[in-house]
Structures are given as structure tokens and as C-alpha cells.
Amino acid sequence: MSPLEIVAVIISVIGVGLTIKRNMWCWWFNFLAFVLYAYLFFTFKLYGETILQFFFMVVNFYGFYHWLKGKQVDHDIRIEPISPKLVIIQMLITAVGGVIFGLSLKHFTDAAVPMLDSQLAAFSLLATYWTSRKHIATWILWVFVDIVYVGMFIYKDLYLTAGLYAAFVLMAAFGWWQWEQVKRKQQTKLVI
């Protein structure tokens, strides 16, 4: 457990907490967390996670812009629906992309756990994209992804980060519940 990991954990918790609350500051805290974790994961040979942090940085700007310019209800970020068909298609594309990325890591790097690392990275990107689009499905996906992350980080002796991701499981479950409450409230206001 390094000072860098401690700071990254604290910044990450703040960022996810602000995301749950649909607060625009989430994007700035999340960006800082991505920078810190990019360096940390690189030092632990989790290259998929390292590259993922750079993708997160790019998607972070997209999410910030989309939330800033997005539809609002009573000055609050409006939650958007996603069709089950689109969920399935995007998840299949993500899984295939994860396999391709994993094979690249396996054959061209000394990655510690290339296939697991790549699949988690791919599905994390999808969840982040869904967050930027304000889909409640993001929280469901994050619950499952974060559970698997806990195991991987324990395996790599990143215990504090494993604890962070265990907290993320709970935060994602709460985010799911909270966004459902907001969605119902917003739908009621749209009907009236």
C-alpha cells in the first residue's frame, strides 16, 4: 500500500460519489483518479488497466460535455433509457473487443493476467460510456465488473484498491437504486 494508492482511492471514492449524485464535479475528480491509477497500474504490470485509464480520460471529456449539454429536468441531469437489444449488441461487441485486446496483451507484453485484465477493461469502457449517456444500466454493469475487479486486485496484492472496488460494488448498487428513484421522479414530472 503506497501513498499513491491511498490518494487514488480517496479521489476515486469522491468521484464515484459525485457521479451517483449526478454532480458535474464528478468528471474532474474521476479524471484525476484515472491519471493516478494509470501510473499505479503500469507499475503492477496491469497494462490493460493502464491503457483503460487513458481511454477513461478521453471518455471523461465526452461525458462531461454530454452531461453539460444534455437534457435536464428541473436543472437536474435527466436519466436516459436504453433498449435491451442495444444492451445485448453493445455487450457482445465489448466481449469480442476484450478478447482481441487480451490476445494482444498476451502475445506482445508481459501482462500479469492479460485475458481477465482485457475483459475488465473492455466492460469498464462500456460502463463508462453508459454513464456518459446517463443509462441506469451502467450501475448494473459496474456491480458485476467491480466484483471481478476485487478478485483480480487481491491476486495482484493491491489490497487497498481491492477494498476500493468492494466499496464500488456497494456504491454502484446504491447508484442504481438512487438513479431509479430519480428516473421515477423525472417521469412523473414529464407526465404532469
Short mmCIF file of C-alpha atoms in Angstrom, two decimals:
data_model
loop_
_atom_site.label_atom_id
_atom_site.label_comp_id
_atom_site.label_asym_id
_atom_site.label_seq_id
_atom_site.Cartn_x
_atom_site.Cartn_y
_atom_site.Cartn_z
CA MET A 1 0.00 0.00 0.00
CA SER A 2 1.65 3.16 -1.22
CA PRO A 3 0.79 6.82 -0.65
CA LEU A 4 -0.12 6.99 -4.34
CA GLU A 5 -2.64 4.16 -3.95
CA ILE A 6 -4.14 5.84 -0.86
CA VAL A 7 -4.63 9.17 -2.67
CA ALA A 8 -6.01 7.42 -5.76
CA VAL A 9 -8.54 5.54 -3.61
CA ILE A 10 -9.72 8.72 -1.87
CA ILE A 11 -10.08 10.66 -5.15
CA SER A 12 -11.89 7.69 -6.75
CA VAL A 13 -14.44 7.43 -3.94
CA ILE A 14 -15.17 11.15 -4.21
CA GLY A 15 -15.55 10.88 -8.00
CA VAL A 16 -17.95 7.93 -7.88
CA GLY A 17 -19.94 9.54 -5.06
CA LEU A 18 -20.37 12.68 -7.15
CA THR A 19 -21.36 10.54 -10.17
CA ILE A 20 -24.10 8.88 -8.13
CA LYS A 21 -25.38 12.34 -7.19
CA ARG A 22 -25.18 13.38 -10.89
CA ASN A 23 -22.89 16.26 -9.90
CA MET A 24 -20.76 17.74 -12.71
CA TRP A 25 -17.70 17.81 -10.44
CA CYS A 26 -17.57 14.02 -10.77
CA TRP A 27 -15.80 14.36 -14.12
CA TRP A 28 -12.88 16.36 -12.65
CA PHE A 29 -12.34 14.02 -9.70
CA ASN A 30 -12.64 10.97 -11.94
CA PHE A 31 -10.08 12.42 -14.37
CA LEU A 32 -7.54 12.88 -11.56
CA ALA A 33 -8.22 9.32 -10.36
CA PHE A 34 -7.59 8.00 -13.89
CA VAL A 35 -4.21 9.75 -14.04
CA LEU A 36 -3.15 8.38 -10.66
CA TYR A 37 -4.31 4.85 -11.42
CA ALA A 38 -2.69 4.83 -14.88
CA TYR A 39 0.69 5.21 -13.21
CA LEU A 40 -0.10 2.76 -10.39
CA PHE A 41 -1.40 0.02 -12.70
CA PHE A 42 1.59 0.40 -15.01
CA THR A 43 3.93 -0.27 -12.11
CA PHE A 44 1.98 -3.50 -11.36
CA LYS A 45 2.07 -4.70 -14.99
CA LEU A 46 -1.68 -4.38 -15.37
CA TYR A 47 -1.34 -2.95 -18.86
CA GLY A 48 -4.97 -3.39 -19.81
CA GLU A 49 -5.94 -1.31 -16.80
CA THR A 50 -3.22 1.22 -17.62
CA ILE A 51 -4.48 1.67 -21.18
CA LEU A 52 -8.03 1.71 -19.86
CA GLN A 53 -7.22 4.76 -17.74
CA PHE A 54 -6.20 6.67 -20.88
CA PHE A 55 -9.45 5.69 -22.59
CA PHE A 56 -11.29 6.76 -19.44
CA MET A 57 -9.62 10.16 -19.72
CA VAL A 58 -10.96 10.60 -23.27
CA VAL A 59 -14.44 9.30 -22.42
CA ASN A 60 -14.37 11.52 -19.35
CA PHE A 61 -14.26 14.64 -21.55
CA TYR A 62 -17.07 13.22 -23.69
CA GLY A 63 -19.15 12.52 -20.59
CA PHE A 64 -18.54 15.99 -19.19
CA TYR A 65 -19.61 17.58 -22.49
CA HIS A 66 -22.64 15.27 -22.87
CA TRP A 67 -23.84 16.00 -19.32
CA LEU A 68 -23.20 19.72 -19.74
CA LYS A 69 -25.19 19.91 -22.98
CA GLY A 70 -27.67 17.14 -22.16
CA LYS A 71 -31.36 17.22 -21.43
CA GLN A 72 -32.29 18.32 -17.96
CA VAL A 73 -35.39 18.18 -15.81
CA ASP A 74 -35.66 20.99 -13.26
CA HIS A 75 -31.94 21.78 -13.74
CA ASP A 76 -31.05 18.15 -12.96
CA ILE A 77 -29.33 15.69 -15.31
CA ARG A 78 -32.07 13.64 -16.98
CA ILE A 79 -31.60 9.86 -16.97
CA GLU A 80 -31.95 8.33 -20.45
CA PRO A 81 -33.37 4.88 -21.36
CA ILE A 82 -31.51 2.19 -23.34
CA SER A 83 -33.18 -0.69 -25.17
CA PRO A 84 -32.42 -4.30 -24.18
CA LYS A 85 -31.46 -5.03 -27.80
CA LEU A 86 -28.84 -2.27 -27.75
CA VAL A 87 -27.52 -3.53 -24.41
CA ILE A 88 -27.01 -7.04 -25.85
CA ILE A 89 -25.38 -5.79 -29.05
CA GLN A 90 -23.01 -3.49 -27.17
CA MET A 91 -22.09 -6.22 -24.68
CA LEU A 92 -21.31 -8.70 -27.48
CA ILE A 93 -19.12 -6.15 -29.27
CA THR A 94 -17.40 -5.40 -25.96
CA ALA A 95 -16.69 -9.08 -25.27
CA VAL A 96 -15.16 -9.58 -28.73
CA GLY A 97 -13.09 -6.43 -28.34
CA GLY A 98 -11.92 -7.69 -24.95
CA VAL A 99 -10.76 -11.00 -26.43
CA ILE A 100 -8.83 -9.24 -29.21
CA PHE A 101 -7.26 -6.87 -26.69
CA GLY A 102 -6.44 -9.78 -24.37
CA LEU A 103 -4.71 -11.74 -27.12
CA SER A 104 -2.66 -8.65 -27.94
CA LEU A 105 -1.62 -8.26 -24.31
CA LYS A 106 -0.81 -11.97 -24.04
CA HIS A 107 1.41 -12.07 -27.13
CA PHE A 108 3.06 -8.63 -27.06
CA THR A 109 3.51 -7.77 -23.36
CA ASP A 110 4.43 -9.32 -20.05
CA ALA A 111 0.94 -8.56 -18.69
CA ALA A 112 0.16 -10.33 -15.43
CA VAL A 113 -3.37 -11.50 -16.28
CA PRO A 114 -3.97 -10.49 -19.90
CA MET A 115 -7.37 -12.03 -20.66
CA LEU A 116 -9.02 -11.04 -17.39
CA ASP A 117 -7.40 -7.62 -17.49
CA SER A 118 -8.59 -7.02 -21.05
CA GLN A 119 -12.18 -8.13 -20.46
CA LEU A 120 -12.47 -5.98 -17.36
CA ALA A 121 -11.00 -3.06 -19.28
CA ALA A 122 -13.44 -3.55 -22.17
CA PHE A 123 -16.52 -3.80 -19.97
CA SER A 124 -15.34 -0.86 -17.86
CA LEU A 125 -15.21 1.21 -21.04
CA LEU A 126 -18.74 0.17 -21.90
CA ALA A 127 -19.95 1.04 -18.40
CA THR A 128 -18.22 4.42 -18.61
CA TYR A 129 -19.83 5.09 -21.97
CA TRP A 130 -23.22 4.20 -20.49
CA THR A 131 -22.51 6.57 -17.59
CA SER A 132 -21.78 9.37 -20.06
CA ARG A 133 -25.10 8.59 -21.81
CA LYS A 134 -26.90 8.57 -18.42
CA HIS A 135 -28.19 4.98 -18.72
CA ILE A 136 -29.14 3.24 -15.47
CA ALA A 137 -27.71 0.03 -16.95
CA THR A 138 -24.27 1.46 -16.16
CA TRP A 139 -24.74 0.72 -12.47
CA ILE A 140 -25.81 -2.89 -13.06
CA LEU A 141 -22.74 -3.50 -15.21
CA TRP A 142 -20.48 -1.78 -12.69
CA VAL A 143 -21.72 -4.07 -9.90
CA PHE A 144 -20.63 -7.18 -11.82
CA VAL A 145 -17.39 -5.71 -13.18
CA ASP A 146 -16.33 -4.39 -9.77
CA ILE A 147 -16.91 -7.77 -8.10
CA VAL A 148 -14.47 -9.38 -10.54
CA TYR A 149 -12.02 -6.50 -10.09
CA VAL A 150 -11.90 -7.19 -6.35
CA GLY A 151 -10.59 -10.69 -7.03
CA MET A 152 -8.03 -9.51 -9.56
CA PHE A 153 -6.67 -6.81 -7.27
CA ILE A 154 -6.38 -9.23 -4.36
CA TYR A 155 -4.47 -11.58 -6.67
CA LYS A 156 -2.08 -8.71 -7.53
CA ASP A 157 -1.64 -7.72 -3.84
CA LEU A 158 -3.35 -4.36 -4.37
CA TYR A 159 -5.41 -4.77 -1.22
CA LEU A 160 -6.42 -1.16 -0.75
CA THR A 161 -7.57 -0.98 -4.37
CA ALA A 162 -9.43 -4.29 -3.87
CA GLY A 163 -11.15 -2.65 -0.90
CA LEU A 164 -11.96 0.37 -3.05
CA TYR A 165 -13.59 -1.85 -5.67
CA ALA A 166 -15.54 -3.69 -2.96
CA ALA A 167 -16.82 -0.26 -1.91
CA PHE A 168 -17.53 0.47 -5.58
CA VAL A 169 -19.80 -2.60 -5.67
CA LEU A 170 -21.86 -1.10 -2.86
CA MET A 171 -21.73 2.38 -4.37
CA ALA A 172 -22.84 1.04 -7.76
CA ALA A 173 -25.75 -0.78 -6.13
CA PHE A 174 -26.69 2.44 -4.36
CA GLY A 175 -26.24 4.41 -7.59
CA TRP A 176 -28.57 2.00 -9.34
CA TRP A 177 -31.21 2.47 -6.63
CA GLN A 178 -30.75 6.23 -6.47
CA TRP A 179 -30.94 6.71 -10.25
CA GLU A 180 -34.10 4.57 -10.34
CA GLN A 181 -35.68 6.91 -7.77
CA VAL A 182 -34.66 9.95 -9.80
CA LYS A 183 -35.94 8.38 -13.02
CA ARG A 184 -39.35 7.75 -11.47
CA LYS A 185 -39.48 11.31 -10.18
CA GLN A 186 -38.48 12.68 -13.60
CA GLN A 187 -41.05 10.53 -15.39
CA THR A 188 -43.75 11.77 -13.03
CA LYS A 189 -42.81 15.39 -13.76
CA LEU A 190 -42.85 14.76 -17.52
CA VAL A 191 -46.35 13.25 -17.34
CA ILE A 192 -47.79 16.15 -15.34
#
